[in-house]
XYZ file of N, CA, C and O in Angstrom:
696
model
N -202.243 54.184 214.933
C -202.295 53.158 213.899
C -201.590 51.920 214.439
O -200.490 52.044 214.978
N -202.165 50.760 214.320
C -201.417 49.601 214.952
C -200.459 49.455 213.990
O -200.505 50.271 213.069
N -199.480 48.503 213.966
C -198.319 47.540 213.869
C -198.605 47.173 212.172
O -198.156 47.789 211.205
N -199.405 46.098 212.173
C -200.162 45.450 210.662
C -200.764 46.307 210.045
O -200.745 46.100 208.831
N -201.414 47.385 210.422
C -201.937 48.149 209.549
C -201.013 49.343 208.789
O -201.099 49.619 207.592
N -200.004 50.062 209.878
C -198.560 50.311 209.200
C -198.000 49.430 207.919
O -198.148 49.481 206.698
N -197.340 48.668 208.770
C -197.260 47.258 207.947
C -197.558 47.440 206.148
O -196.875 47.723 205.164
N -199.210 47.035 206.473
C -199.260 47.048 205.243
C -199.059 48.373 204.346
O -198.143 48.364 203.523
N -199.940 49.597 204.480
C -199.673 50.634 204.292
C -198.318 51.058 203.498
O -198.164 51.618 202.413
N -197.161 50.449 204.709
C -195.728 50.573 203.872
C -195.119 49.772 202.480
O -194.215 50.044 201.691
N -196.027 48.720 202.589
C -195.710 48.005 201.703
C -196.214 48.328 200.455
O -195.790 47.997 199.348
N -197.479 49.235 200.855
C -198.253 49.578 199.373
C -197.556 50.475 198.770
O -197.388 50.536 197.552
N -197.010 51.396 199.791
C -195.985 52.518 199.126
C -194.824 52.145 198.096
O -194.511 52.759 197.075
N -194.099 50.630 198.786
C -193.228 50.243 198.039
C -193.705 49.909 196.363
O -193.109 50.171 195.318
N -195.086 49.195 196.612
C -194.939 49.151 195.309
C -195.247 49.610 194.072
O -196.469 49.539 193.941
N -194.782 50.000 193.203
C -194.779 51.031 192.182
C -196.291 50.881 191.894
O -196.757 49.772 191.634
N -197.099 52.052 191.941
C -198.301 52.103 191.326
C -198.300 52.400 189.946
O -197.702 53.301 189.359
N -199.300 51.231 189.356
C -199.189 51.101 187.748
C -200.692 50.802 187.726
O -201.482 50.489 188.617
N -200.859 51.069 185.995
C -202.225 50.355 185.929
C -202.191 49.015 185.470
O -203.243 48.720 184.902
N -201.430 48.174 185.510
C -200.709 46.745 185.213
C -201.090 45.590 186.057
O -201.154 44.393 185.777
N -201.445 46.546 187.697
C -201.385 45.731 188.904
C -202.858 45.212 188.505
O -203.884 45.750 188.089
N -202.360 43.586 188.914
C -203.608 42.882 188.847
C -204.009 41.933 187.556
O -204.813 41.034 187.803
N -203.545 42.046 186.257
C -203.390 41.792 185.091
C -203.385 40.776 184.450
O -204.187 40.351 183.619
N -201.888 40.120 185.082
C -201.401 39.029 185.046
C -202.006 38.222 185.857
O -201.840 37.098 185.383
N -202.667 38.147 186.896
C -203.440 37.359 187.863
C -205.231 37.187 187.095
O -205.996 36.231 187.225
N -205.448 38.456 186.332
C -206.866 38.433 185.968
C -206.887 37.721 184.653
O -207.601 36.720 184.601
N -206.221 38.070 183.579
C -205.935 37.458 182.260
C -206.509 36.076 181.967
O -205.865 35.176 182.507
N -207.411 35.738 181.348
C -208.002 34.311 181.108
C -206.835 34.164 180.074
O -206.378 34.901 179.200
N -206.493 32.716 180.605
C -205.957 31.914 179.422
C -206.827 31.210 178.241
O -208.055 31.286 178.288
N -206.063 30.408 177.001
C -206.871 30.392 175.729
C -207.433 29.249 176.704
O -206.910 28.715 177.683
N -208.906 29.027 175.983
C -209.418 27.728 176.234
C -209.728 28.062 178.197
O -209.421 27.172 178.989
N -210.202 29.104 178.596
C -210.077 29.097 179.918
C -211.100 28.463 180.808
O -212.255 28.860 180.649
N -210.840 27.367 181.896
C -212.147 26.614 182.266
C -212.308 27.209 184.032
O -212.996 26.591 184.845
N -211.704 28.216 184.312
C -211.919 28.758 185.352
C -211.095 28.401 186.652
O -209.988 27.868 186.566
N -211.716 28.736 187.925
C -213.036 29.939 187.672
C -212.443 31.577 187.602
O -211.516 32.332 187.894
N -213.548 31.472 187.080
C -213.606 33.272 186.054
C -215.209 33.413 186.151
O -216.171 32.766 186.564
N -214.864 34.901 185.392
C -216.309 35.252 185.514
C -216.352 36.161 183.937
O -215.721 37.175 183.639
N -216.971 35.662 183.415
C -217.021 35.951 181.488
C -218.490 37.577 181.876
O -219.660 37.522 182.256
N -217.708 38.592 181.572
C -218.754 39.409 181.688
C -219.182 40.309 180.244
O -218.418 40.650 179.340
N -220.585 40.547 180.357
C -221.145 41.306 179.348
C -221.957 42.727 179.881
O -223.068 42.774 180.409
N -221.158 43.715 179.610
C -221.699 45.162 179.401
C -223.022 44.749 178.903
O -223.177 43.729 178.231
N -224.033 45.597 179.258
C -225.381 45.793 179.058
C -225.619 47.270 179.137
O -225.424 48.072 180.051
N -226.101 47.409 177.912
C -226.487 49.606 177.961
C -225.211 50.298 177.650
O -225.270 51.502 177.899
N -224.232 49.945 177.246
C -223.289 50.739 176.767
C -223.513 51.835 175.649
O -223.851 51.669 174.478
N -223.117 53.471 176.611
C -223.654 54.254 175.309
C -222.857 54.663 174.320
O -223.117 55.442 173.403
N -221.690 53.984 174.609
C -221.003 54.010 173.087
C -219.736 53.446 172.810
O -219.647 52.612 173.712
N -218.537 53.351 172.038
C -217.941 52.723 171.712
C -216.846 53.297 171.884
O -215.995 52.747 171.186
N -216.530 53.947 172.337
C -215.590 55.445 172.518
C -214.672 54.489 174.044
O -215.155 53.741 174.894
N -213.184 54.980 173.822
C -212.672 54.694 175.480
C -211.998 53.055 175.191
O -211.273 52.583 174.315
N -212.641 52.525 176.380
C -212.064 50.761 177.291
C -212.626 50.498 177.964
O -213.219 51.380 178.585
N -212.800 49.314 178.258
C -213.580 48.784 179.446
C -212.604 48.262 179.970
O -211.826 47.427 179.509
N -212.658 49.103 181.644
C -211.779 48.503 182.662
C -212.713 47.356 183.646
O -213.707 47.711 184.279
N -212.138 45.810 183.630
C -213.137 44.967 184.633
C -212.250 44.957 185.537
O -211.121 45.318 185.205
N -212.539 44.475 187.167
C -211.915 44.509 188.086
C -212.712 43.580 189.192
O -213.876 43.211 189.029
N -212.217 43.383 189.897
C -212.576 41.858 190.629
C -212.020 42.191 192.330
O -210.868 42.621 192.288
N -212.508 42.102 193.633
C -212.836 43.338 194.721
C -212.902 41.913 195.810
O -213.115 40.906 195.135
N -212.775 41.613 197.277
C -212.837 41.147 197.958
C -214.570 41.527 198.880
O -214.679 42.407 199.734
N -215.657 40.669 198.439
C -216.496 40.957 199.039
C -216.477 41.265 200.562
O -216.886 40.507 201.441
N -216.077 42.182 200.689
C -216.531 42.902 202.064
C -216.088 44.544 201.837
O -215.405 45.041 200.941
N -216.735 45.159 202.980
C -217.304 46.862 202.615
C -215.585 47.426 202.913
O -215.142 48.401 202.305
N -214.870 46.755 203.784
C -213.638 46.877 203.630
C -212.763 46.935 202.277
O -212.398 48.083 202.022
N -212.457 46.222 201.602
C -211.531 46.268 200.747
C -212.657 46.398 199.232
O -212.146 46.164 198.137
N -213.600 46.636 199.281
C -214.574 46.767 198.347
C -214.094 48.145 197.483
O -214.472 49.241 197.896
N -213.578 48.089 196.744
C -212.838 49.304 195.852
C -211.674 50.000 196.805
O -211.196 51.132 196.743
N -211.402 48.924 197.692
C -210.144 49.778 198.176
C -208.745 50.010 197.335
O -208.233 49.065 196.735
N -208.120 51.410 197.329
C -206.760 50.847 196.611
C -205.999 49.593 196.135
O -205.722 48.655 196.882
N -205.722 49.650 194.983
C -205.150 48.140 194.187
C -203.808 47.610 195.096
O -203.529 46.509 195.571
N -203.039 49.066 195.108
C -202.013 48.652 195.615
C -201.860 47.792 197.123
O -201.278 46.764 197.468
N -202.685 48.771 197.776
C -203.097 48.723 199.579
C -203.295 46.717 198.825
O -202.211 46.138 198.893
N -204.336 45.910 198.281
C -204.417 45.130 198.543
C -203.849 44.294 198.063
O -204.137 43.166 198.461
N -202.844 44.417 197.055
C -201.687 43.523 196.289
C -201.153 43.330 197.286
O -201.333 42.240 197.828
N -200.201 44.425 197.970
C -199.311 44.565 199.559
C -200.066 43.624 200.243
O -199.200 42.784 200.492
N -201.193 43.163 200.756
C -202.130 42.365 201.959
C -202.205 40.987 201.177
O -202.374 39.933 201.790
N -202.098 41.029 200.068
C -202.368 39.332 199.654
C -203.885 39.630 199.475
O -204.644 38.736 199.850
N -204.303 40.496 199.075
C -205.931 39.787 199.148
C -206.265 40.078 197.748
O -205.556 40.738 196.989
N -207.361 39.557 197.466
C -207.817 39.554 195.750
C -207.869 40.779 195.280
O -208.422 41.702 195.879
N -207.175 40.906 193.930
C -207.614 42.118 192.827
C -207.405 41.818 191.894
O -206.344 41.194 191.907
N -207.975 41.906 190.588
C -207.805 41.360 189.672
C -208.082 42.429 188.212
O -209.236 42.840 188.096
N -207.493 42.680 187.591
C -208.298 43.574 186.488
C -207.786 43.300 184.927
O -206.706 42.910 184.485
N -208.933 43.645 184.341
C -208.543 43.294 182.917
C -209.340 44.400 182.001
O -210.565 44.462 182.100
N -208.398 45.560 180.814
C -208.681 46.020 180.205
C -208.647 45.752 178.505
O -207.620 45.344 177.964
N -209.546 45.954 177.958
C -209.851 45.753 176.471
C -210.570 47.092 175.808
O -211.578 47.595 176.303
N -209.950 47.570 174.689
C -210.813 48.194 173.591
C -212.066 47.592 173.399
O -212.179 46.369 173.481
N -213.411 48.627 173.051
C -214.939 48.559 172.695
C -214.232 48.049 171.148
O -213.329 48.449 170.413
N -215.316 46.832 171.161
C -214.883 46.035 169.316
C -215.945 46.899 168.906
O -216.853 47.501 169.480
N -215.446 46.737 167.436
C -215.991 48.107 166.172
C -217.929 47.081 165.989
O -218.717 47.422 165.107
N -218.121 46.413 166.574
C -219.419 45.443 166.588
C -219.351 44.334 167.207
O -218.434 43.525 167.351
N -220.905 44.385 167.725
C -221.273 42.921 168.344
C -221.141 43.399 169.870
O -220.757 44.548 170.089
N -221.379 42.741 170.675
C -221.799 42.928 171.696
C -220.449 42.077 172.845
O -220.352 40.875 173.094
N -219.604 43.182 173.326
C -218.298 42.691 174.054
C -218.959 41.582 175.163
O -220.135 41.419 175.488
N -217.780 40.918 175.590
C -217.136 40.231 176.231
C -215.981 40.403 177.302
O -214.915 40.933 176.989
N -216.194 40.012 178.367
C -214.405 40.212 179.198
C -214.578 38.747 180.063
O -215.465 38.246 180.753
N -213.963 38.571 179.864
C -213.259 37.037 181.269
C -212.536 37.480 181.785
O -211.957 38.272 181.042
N -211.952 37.469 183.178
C -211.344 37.908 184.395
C -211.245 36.625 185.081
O -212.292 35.992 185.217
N -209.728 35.943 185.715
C -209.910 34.717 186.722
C -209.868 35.823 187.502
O -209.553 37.013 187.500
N -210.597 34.395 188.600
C -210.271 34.548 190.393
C -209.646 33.753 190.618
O -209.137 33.142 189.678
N -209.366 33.354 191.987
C -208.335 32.949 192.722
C -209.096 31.055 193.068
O -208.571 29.990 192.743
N -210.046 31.208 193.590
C -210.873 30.382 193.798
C -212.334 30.502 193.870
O -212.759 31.616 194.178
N -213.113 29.646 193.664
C -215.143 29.973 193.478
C -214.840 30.439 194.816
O -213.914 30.084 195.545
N -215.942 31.459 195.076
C -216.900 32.046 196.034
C -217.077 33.552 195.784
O -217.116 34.235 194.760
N -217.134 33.712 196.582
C -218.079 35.789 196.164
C -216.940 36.492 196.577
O -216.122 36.440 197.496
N -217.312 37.588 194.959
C -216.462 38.413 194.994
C -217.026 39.499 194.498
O -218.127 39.235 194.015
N -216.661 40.862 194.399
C -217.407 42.159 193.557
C -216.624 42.573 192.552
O -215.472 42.999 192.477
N -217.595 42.330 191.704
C -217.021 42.679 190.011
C -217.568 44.325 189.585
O -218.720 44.737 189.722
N -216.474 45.044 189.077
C -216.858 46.359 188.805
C -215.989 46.836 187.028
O -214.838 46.842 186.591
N -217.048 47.093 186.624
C -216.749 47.403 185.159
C -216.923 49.105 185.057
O -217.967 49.676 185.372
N -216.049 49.602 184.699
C -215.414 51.028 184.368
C -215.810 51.265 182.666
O -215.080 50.545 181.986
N -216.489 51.843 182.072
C -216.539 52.531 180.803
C -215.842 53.622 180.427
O -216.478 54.586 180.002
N -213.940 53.700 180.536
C -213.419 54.642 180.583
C -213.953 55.370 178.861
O -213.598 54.783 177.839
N -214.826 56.687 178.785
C -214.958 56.716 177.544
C -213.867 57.888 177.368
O -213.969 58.416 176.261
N -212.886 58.411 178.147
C -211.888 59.234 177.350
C -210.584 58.540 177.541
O -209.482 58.865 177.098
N -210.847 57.730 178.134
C -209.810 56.849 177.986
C -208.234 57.231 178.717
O -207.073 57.234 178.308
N -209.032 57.593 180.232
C -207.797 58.829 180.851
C -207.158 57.527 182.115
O -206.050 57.574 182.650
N -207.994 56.682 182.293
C -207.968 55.759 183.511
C -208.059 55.874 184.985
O -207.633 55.382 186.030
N -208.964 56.928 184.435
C -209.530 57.361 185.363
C -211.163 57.757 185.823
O -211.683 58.330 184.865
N -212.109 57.636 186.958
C -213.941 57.429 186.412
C -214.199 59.034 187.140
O -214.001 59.619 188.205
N -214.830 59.297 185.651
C -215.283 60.366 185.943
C -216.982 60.743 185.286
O -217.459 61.065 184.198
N -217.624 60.401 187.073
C -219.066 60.374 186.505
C -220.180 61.174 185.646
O -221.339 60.808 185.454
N -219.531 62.397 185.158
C -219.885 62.900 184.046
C -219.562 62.767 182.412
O -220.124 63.246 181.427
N -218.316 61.835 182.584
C -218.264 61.307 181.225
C -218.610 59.570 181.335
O -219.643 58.958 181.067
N -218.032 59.363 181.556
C -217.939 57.634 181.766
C -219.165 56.640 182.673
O -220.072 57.064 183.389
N -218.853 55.365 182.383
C -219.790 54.815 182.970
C -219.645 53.674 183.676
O -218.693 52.939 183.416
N -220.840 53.238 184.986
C -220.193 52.150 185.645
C -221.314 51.330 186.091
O -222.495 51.578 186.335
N -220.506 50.152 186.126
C -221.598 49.005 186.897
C -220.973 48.094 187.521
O -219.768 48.013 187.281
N -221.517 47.226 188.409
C -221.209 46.400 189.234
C -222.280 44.839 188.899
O -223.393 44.669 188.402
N -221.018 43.754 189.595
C -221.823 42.568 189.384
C -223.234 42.808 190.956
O -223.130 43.454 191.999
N -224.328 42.005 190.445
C -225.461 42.259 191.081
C -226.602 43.465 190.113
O -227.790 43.334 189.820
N -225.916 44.269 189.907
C -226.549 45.408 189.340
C -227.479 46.243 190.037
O -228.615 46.540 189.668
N -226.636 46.740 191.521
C -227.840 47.595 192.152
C -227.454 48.767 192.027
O -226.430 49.310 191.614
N -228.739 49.200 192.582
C -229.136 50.829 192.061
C -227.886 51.865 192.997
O -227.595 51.843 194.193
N -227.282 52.837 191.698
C -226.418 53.300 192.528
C -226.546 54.736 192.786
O -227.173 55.402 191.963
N -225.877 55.485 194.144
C -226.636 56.634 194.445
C -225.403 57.471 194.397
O -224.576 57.452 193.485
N -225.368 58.153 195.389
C -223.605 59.153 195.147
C -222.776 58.492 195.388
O -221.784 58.534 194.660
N -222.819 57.406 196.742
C -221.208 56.593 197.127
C -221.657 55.378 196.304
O -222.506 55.192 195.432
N -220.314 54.273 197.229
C -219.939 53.091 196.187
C -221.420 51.940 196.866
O -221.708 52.177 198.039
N -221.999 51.159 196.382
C -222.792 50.659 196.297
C -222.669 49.703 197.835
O -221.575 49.644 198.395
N -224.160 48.830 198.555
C -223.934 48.306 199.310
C -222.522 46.467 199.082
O -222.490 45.967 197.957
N -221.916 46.029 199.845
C -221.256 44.672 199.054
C -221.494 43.923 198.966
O -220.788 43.099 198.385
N -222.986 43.556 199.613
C -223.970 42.400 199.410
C -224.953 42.465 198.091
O -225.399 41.471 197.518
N -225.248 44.086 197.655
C -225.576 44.363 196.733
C -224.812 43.945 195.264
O -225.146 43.436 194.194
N -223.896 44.343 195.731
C -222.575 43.870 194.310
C -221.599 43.560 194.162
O -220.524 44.053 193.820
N -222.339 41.811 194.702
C -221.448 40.645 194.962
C -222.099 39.306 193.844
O -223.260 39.155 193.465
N -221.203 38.694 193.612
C -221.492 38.006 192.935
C -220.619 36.262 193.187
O -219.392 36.161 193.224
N -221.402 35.282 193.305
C -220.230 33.929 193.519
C -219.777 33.378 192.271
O -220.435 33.033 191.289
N -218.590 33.357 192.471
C -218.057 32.145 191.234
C -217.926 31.061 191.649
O -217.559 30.750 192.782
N -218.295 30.175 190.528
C -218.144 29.021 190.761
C -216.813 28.012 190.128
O -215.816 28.708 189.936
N -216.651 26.868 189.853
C -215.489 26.189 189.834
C -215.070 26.666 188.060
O -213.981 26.685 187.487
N -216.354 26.984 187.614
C -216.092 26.957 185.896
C -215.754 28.276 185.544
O -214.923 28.996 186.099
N -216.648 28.597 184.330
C -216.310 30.151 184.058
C -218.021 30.466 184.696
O -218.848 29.556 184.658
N -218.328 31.655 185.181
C -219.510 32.402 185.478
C -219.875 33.726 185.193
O -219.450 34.813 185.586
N -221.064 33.266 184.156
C -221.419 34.605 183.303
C -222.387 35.705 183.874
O -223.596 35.684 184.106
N -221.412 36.685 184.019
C -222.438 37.753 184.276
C -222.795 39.133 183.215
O -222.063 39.656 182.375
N -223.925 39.408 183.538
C -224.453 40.724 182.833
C -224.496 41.717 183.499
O -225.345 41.730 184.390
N -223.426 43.172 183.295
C -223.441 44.122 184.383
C -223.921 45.352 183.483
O -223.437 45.675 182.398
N -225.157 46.076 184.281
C -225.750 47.166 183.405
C -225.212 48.108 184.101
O -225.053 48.277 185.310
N -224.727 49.218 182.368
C -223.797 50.209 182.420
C -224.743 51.470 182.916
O -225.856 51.669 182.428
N -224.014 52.503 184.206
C -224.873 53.722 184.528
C -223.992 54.525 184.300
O -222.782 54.430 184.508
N -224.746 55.563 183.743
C -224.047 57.191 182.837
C -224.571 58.069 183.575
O -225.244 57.535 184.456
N -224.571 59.471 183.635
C -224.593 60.641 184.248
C -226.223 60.913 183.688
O -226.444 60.901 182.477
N -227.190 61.127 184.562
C -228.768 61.125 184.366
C -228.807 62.473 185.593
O -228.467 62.308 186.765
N -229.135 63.356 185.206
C -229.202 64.524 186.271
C -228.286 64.789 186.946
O -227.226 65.026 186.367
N -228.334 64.853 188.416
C -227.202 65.320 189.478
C -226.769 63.531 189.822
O -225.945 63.610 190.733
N -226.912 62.516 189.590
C -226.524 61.017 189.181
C -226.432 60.346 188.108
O -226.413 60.706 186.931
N -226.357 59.018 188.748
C -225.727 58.267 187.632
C -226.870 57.176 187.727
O -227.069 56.716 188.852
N -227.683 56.683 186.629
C -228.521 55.514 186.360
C -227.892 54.987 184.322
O -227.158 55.399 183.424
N -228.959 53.729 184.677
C -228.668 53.192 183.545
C -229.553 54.223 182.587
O -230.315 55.142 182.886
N -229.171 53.734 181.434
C -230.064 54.512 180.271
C -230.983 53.970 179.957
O -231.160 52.767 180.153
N -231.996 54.936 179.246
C -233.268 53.902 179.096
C -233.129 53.682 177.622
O -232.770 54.362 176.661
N -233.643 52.207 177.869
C -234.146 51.391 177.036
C -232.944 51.557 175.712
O -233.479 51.761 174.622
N -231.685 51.502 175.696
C -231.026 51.667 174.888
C -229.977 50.841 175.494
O -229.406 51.196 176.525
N -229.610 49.340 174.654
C -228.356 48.820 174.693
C -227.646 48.429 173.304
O -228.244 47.864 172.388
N -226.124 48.851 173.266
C -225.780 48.579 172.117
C -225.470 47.177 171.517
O -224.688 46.615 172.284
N -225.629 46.765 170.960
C -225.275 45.383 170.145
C -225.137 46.036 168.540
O -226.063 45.743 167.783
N -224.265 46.720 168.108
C -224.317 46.639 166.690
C -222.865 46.533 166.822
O -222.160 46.417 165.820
């Protein structure tokens, strides 16, 4: 193992793993003019749980790598959790750091353990590509922000056989 990659490694250890990390950096303020990325669940099968959003350094490297590993490196993570509202069709805003591409990944914790587990819960990514057993390609589910806020629509995939696809023809808005 080289020098920097120790390095960082040690540093991730130091810091206390929470589900907090990232929070305060993702959090839209009132009136927020960016950049962010305002996202909407699409196909959610139910109301049960949280939606965890999270915000990923486009490349296959740090693309869902540990939060901590990349707090320790300085490089982008960002996450923001909210309760499913009792109606209407959610919302999440998440800042970034600055416009350009990044991978947005939305978690449907439906037991609400904080943790994804593809037989209960559900997931999607900005881009919305098709996902198979591992984590998706990062050109696939990448998305650019720009200077303002940037709206995306990420369709939710649930447990469909021995995988995970979206559901058919069923999205909630009530």
């Amino acid at each position: 193992m080289n020098a920097p990659a120790f390095i960082v490694l040690l540093a991730a250890a130091l810091i206390p793993s929470t589900p907090d990390l990232g929070k305060a950096e993702g959090r839209c303020r009132p009136n927020e003019s960016g950049p962010a990325f305002v996202v909407e669940p699409v196909g959610l099968k139910d109301r049960s749980g949280r939606l965890r959003l999270e915000v990923y350094p486009a490349n296959e490297k740090d693309f869902l790598a540990d939060d901590n590993v990349l707090v320790s490196a300085g490089k982008t993570f960002r996450r923001v959790e909210a309760a499913l509202p009792p109606s209407g069709v959610p919302s999440l805003c998440i800042r970034v750091p600055a416009p350009g591409t990044y991978v947005v990944s939305l978690l449907h914790d439906r037991d609400d353990d904080r943790k994804f587990d593809w037989k209960i819960d559900g997931i999607g990514f900005s881009g919305n590509p098709k996902l198979g057993w591992g984590k998706p390609n990062v050109r696939k589910a990448s998305a650019a922000a720009g200077t303002g806020l940037t709206s995306l629509r990420i369709v939710m995939n649930y447990r469909s056989g021995l995988g995970v696809a979206p559901l058919q023809a069923k999205v909630l808005s009530k």
